[in-house]
Coordinates of C-alpha atoms and ligand atoms in Angstrom, one line a residue:
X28 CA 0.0 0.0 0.0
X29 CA 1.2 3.0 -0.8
X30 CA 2.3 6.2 1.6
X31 CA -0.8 8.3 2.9
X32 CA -1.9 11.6 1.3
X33 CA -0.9 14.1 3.7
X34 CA -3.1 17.4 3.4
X35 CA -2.4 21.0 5.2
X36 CA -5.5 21.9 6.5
X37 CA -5.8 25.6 6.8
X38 CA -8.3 26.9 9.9
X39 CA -9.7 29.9 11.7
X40 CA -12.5 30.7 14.1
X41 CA -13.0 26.5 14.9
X42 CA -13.5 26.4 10.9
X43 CA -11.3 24.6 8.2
X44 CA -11.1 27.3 5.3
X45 CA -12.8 26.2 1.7
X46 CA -9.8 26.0 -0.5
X47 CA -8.4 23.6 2.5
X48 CA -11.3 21.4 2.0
X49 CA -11.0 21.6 -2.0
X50 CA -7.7 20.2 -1.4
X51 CA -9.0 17.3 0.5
X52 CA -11.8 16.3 -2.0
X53 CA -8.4 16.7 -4.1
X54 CA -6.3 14.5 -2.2
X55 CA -9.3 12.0 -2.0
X56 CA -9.6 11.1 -5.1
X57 CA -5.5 11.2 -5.6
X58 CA -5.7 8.5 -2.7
X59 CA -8.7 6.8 -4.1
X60 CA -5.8 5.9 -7.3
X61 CA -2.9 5.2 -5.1
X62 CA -5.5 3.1 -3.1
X63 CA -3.9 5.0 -0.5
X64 CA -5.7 7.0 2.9
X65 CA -5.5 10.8 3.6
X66 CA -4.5 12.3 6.7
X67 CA -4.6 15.8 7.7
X68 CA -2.1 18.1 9.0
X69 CA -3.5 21.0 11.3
X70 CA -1.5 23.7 13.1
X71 CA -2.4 26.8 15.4
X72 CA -4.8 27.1 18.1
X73 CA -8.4 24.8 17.7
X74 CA -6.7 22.7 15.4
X75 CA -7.8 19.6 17.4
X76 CA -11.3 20.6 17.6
X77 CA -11.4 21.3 13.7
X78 CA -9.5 18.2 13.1
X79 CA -12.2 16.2 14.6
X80 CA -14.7 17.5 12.1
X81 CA -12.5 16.0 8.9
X82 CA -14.3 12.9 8.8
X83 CA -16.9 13.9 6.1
X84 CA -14.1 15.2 3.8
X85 CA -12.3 11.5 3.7
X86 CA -9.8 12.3 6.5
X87 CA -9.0 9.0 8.9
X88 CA -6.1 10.2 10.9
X89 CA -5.5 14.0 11.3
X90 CA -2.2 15.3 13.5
X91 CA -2.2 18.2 15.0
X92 CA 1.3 20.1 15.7
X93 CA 0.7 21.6 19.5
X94 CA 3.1 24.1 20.3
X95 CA 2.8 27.8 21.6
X96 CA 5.1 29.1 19.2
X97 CA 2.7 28.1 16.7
X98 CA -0.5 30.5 17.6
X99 CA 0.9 32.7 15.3
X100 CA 1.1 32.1 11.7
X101 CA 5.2 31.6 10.8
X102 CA 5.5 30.3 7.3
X103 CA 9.0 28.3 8.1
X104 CA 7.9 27.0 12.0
X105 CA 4.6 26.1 9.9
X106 CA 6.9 24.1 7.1
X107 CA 9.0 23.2 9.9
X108 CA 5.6 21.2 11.8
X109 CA 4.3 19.7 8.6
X110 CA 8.2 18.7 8.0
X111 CA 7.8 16.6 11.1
X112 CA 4.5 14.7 10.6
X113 CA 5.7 14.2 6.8
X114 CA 8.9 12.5 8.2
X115 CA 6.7 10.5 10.9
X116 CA 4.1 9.1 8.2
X117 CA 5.9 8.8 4.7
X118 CA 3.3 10.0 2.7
X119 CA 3.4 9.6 -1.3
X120 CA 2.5 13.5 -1.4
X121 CA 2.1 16.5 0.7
X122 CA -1.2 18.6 -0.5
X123 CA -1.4 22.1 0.2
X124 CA -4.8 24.5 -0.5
X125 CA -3.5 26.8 -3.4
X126 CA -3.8 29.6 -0.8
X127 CA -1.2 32.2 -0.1
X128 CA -0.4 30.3 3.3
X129 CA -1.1 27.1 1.6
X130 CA 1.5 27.9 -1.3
X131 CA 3.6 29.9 0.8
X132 CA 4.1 27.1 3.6
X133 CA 4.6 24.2 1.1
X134 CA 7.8 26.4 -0.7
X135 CA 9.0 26.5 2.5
X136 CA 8.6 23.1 3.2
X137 CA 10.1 22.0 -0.7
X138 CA 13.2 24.4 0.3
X139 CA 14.0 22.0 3.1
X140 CA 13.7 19.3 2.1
X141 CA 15.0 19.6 -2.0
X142 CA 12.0 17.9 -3.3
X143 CA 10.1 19.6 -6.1
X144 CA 7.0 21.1 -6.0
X145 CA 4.1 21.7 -7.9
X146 CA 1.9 24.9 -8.0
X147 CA -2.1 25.1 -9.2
X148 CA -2.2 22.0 -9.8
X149 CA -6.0 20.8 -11.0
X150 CA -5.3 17.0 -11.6
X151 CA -2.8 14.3 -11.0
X152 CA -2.3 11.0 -12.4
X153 CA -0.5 8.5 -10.4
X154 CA 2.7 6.1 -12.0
X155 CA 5.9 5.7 -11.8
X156 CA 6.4 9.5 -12.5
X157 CA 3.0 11.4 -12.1
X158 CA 1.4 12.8 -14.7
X159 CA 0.1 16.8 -13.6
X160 CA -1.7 19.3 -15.4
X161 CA -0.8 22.4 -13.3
X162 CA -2.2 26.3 -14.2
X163 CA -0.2 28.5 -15.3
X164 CA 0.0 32.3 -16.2
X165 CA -2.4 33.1 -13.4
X166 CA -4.9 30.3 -14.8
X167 CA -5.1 31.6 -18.2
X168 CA -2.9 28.2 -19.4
X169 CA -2.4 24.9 -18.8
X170 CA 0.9 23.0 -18.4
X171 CA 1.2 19.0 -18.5
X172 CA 4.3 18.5 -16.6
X173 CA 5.7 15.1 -15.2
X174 CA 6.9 15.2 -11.7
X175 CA 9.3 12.3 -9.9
X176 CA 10.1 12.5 -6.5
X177 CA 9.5 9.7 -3.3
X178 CA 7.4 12.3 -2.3
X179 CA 5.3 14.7 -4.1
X180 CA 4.5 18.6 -2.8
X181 CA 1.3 19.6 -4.4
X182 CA -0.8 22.9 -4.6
X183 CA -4.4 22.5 -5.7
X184 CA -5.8 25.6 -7.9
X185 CA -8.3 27.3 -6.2
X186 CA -11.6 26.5 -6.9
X187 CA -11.2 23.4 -9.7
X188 CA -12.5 21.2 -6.6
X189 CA -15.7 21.4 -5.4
X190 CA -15.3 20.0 -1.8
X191 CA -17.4 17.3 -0.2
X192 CA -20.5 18.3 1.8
X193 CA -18.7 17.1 4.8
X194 CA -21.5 14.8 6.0
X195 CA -21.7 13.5 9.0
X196 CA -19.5 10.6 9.8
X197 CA -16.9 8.9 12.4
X198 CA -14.7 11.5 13.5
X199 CA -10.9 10.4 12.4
X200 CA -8.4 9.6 15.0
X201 CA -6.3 12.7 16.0
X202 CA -2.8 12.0 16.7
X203 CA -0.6 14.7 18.1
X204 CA 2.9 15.7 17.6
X205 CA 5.3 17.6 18.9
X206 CA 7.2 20.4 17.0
X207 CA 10.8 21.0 16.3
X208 CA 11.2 24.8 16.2
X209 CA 14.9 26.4 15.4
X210 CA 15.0 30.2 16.6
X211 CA 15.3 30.9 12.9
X212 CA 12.2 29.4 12.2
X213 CA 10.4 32.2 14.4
X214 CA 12.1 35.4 12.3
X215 CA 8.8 35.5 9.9
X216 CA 5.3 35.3 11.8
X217 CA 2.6 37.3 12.1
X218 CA 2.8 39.9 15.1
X219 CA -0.3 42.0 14.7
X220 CA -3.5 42.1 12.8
X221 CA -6.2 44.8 12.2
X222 CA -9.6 44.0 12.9
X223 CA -11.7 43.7 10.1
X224 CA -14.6 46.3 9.8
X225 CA -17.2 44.3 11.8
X226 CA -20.3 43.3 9.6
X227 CA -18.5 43.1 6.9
X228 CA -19.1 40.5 4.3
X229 CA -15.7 39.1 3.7
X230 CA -15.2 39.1 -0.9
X231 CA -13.9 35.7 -0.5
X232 CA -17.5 34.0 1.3
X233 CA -20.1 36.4 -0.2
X234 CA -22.8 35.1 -2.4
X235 CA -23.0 38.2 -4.1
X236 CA -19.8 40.1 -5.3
X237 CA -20.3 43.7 -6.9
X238 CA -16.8 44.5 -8.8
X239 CA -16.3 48.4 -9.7
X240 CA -13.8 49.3 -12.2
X241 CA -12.8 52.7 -14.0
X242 CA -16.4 53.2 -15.4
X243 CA -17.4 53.7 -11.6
X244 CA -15.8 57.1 -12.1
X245 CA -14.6 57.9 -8.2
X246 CA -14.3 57.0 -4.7
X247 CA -17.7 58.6 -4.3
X248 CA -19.8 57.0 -6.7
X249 CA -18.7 53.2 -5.5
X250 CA -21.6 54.4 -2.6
X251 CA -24.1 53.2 -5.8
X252 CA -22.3 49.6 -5.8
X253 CA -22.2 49.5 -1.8
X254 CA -26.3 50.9 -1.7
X255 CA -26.9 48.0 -3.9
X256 CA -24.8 45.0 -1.9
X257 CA -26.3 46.6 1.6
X258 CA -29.8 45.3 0.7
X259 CA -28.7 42.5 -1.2
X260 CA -26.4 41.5 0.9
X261 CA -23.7 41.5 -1.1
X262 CA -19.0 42.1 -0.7
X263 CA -18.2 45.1 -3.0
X264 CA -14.6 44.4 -4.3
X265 CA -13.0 46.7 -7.3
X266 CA -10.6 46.2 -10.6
X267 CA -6.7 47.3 -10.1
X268 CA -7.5 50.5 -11.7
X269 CA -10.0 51.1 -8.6
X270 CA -7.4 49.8 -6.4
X271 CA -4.9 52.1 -7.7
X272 CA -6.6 54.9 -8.2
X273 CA -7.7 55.0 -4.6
X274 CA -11.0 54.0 -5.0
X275 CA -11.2 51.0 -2.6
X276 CA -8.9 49.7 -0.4
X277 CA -5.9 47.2 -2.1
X278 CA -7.6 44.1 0.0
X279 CA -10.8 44.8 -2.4
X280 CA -9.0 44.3 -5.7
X281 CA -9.9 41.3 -7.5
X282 CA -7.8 39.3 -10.0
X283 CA -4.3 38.0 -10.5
X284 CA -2.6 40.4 -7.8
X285 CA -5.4 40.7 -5.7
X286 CA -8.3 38.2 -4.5
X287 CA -9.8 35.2 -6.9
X288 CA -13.4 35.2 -5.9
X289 CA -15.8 32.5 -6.3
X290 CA -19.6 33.9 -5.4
X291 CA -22.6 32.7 -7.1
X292 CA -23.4 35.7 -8.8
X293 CA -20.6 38.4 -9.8
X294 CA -21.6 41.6 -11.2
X295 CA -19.1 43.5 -13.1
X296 CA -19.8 47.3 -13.1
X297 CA -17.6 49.4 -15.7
X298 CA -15.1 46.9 -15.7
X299 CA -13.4 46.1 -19.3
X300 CA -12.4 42.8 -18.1
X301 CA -8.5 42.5 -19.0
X302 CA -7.4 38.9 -18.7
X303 CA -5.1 40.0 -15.3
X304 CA -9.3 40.6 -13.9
X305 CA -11.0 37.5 -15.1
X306 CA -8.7 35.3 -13.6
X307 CA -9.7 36.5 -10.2
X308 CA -13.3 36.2 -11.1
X309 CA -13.7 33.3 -13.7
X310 CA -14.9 30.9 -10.8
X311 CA -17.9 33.2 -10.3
X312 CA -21.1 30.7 -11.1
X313 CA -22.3 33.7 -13.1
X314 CA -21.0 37.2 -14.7
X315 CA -23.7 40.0 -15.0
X316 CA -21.5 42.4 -16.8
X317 CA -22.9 46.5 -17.0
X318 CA -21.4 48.3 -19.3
X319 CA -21.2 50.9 -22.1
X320 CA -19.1 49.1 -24.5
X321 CA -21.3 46.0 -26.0
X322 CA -17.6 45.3 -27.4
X323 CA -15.3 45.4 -24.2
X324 CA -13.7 41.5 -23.3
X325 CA -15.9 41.0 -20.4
X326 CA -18.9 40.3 -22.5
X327 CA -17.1 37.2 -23.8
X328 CA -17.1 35.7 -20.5
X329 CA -20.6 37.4 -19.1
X330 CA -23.6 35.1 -18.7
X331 CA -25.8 38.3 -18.7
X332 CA -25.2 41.6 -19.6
X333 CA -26.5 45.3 -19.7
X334 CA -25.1 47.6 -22.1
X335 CA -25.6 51.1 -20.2
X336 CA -24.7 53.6 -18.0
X337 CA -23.7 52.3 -14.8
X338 CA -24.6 55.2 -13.2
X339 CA -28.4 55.0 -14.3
X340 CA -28.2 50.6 -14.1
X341 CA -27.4 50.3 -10.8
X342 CA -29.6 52.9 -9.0
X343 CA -32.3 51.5 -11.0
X344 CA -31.9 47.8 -9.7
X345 CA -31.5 48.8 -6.4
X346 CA -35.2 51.0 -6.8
X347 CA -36.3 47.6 -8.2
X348 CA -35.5 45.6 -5.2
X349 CA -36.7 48.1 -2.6
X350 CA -39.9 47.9 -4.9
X351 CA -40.1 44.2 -4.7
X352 CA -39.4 43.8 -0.6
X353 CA -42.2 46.4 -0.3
Ligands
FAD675 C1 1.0 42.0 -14.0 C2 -0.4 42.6 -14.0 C3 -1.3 42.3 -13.0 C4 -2.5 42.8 -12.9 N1 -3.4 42.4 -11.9 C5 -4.7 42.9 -12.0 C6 -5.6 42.4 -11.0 O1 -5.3 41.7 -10.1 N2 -6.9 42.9 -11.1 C7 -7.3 43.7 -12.1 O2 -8.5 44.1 -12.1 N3 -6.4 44.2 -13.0 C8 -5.1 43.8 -13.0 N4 -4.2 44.3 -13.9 C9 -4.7 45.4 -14.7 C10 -5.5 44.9 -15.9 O3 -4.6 44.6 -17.0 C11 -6.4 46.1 -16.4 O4 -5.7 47.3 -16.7 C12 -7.5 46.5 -15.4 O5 -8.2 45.3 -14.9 C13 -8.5 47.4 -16.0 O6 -9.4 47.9 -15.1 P1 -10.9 48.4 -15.5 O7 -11.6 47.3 -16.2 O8 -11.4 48.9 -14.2 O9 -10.5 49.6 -16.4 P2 -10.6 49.8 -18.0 O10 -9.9 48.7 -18.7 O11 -10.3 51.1 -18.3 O12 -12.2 49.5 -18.3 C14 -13.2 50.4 -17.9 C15 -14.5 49.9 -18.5 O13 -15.6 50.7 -18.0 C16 -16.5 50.9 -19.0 N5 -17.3 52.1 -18.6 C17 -16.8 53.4 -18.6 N6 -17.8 54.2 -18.2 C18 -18.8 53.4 -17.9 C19 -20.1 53.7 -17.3 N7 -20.5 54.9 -17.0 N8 -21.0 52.7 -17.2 C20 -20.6 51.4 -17.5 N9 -19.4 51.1 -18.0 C21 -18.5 52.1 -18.2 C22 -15.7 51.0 -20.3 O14 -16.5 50.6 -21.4 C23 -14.6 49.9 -20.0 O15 -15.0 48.7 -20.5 C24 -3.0 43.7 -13.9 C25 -2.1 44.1 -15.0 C26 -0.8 43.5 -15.0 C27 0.1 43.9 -16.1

């Protein structure tokens, strides 16, 4: 029998995060070829709690790294913690979520040790060297690559997954493991945070994603988009020319150097939709584009569009909905 399929599983709040849970409905399936198990590897505070609720998502064994130094996110202590279980188990590959951390962690972890490591990857086909098909170019390509090492190091791409409902079934065994922290190890981590703005619907979970771009015209006028997502509900995030311009906040930008997004519904207000955009938005379930130019890119990847005046769109859907709700 082959090595298990060892899976970082990313957590916050007593929550394993989405693209964490892609990459176990990834490594299932992996495991499923190599007739192989999966285990998870949790670090941080609540991981024990969160590794007990893995058994819907294929998980048998999950170990947890316990250690202080730890509560804080330190990309090389992190590496350093999966380092260990990896040693302890011998796993045929290491899966990361194609996160930042995820990515970010498993570099770390690839430095170490001198094996290779794959990036994006969306599917992998067991042998004597594995077969890969990895994204490339922020998504907008796709490589077929061969990888061959005793162990494989393996991002998923966000969203090509879907992850399992996580029914409910025996919780796996947790093991727990010590870590083996160097000072150096510790340089990197996190020492701060700011609070986000309480109440606000984080781009990366909403339903309902309003994107502003240069068409919005000014800071000012992206009130229109955040009237709108107040009674629907909805994150408002913003193209880099918002983002640069000073329009919204960095953290808002969506695309290739800024947040991929994955909502059921985006709407795309006055945004041309450059390739360096769509990436960040192409796992949207569906693309209501508005905008003036029945000819601009994004109407090649809209499901529905409105040729118009954002300016006179918007404020008329949102009169619309107040109508509706009474
Ligand atoms: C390395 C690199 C990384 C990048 N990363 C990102 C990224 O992460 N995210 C990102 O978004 N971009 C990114 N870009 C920039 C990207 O190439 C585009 O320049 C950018 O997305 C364009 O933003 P936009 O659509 O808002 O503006 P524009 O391309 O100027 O489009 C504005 C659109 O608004 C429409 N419009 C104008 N007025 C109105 C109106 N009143 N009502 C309705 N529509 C109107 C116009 O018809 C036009 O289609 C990156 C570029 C590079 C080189």
């Amino acid at each position: 029998m082959s090595g298990p399929v060892l899976v970082l599983v990313e957590h916050a709040a007593g929550e394993p995060d989405r693209l964490s849970l892609e990459a176990l409905a990834f490594a299932s399936s992996l495991a499923g070829s190599l007739g192989a198990d999966v285990e998870a590897v949790l670090v941080g505070p609540g991981s024990a709690g969160v590794a007990a609720s893995l058994g819907g998502h294929g998980v048998r064994t999950a170990h947890v790294v316990a250690d202080g130094r730890l509560d804080a996110y330190a990309p090389a202590a992190f590496a350093s913690a999966l380092g260990t279980v990896a040693e302890a188990r011998s796993p045929s590959a290491v899966v990361a979520p194609g996160s930042d951390r995820g990515t970010e962690v498993l570099a770390h972890l690839a430095a170490r040790t001198g094996l290779p490591m794959a990036a994006n990857v969306v599917s992998a086909e067991p042998g004597e060297s594995w077969r890969i098909v990895r994204q490339r170019w922020a998504g907008s390509l796709l490589e077929d690559a061969t990888l061959d090492a005793p162990i494989r190091l393996l991002t998923v791409a966000p969203h090509v997954v879907e992850a399992a409902d996580g029914a409910a079934v025996p919780a796996p065994e947790v093991v727990s493991h010590n870590a083996s922290l160097a000072e150096a190890d510790l340089v990197v981590r996190v020492t701060g945070r700011e609070a986000p703005e309480t109440g606000k619907i984080s781009l990366t979970d909403a339903k309902v994603v309003i994107g502003g771009g240069r068409g919005v015209g000014s800071a000012e006028q992206f009130a229109e988009l955040e009237e709108l997502a107040g009674l629907i509900g909805a994150a408002v995030g913003g193209s880099r020319v918002a983002t640069s311009l000073g329009w919204r906040p960095h953290s808002d930008q969506i695309g290739q150097t800024g947040l991929r997004i994955a909502p059921e519904l985006y709407i795309a207000c006055g945004i041309s939709g450059a390739i360096q955009h769509i990436v960040g938005c192409k796992a949207a379930k569906r693309i209501l584009a508005i905008n003036t130019d029945p000819d601009s890119p994004i109407m090649a990847v809209a499901d529905y569009a409105v040729i118009g005046d954002l300016h006179a769109v918007l404020p008329a859907i949102t009169a619309e909905v107040r109508r509706r709700r009474g």
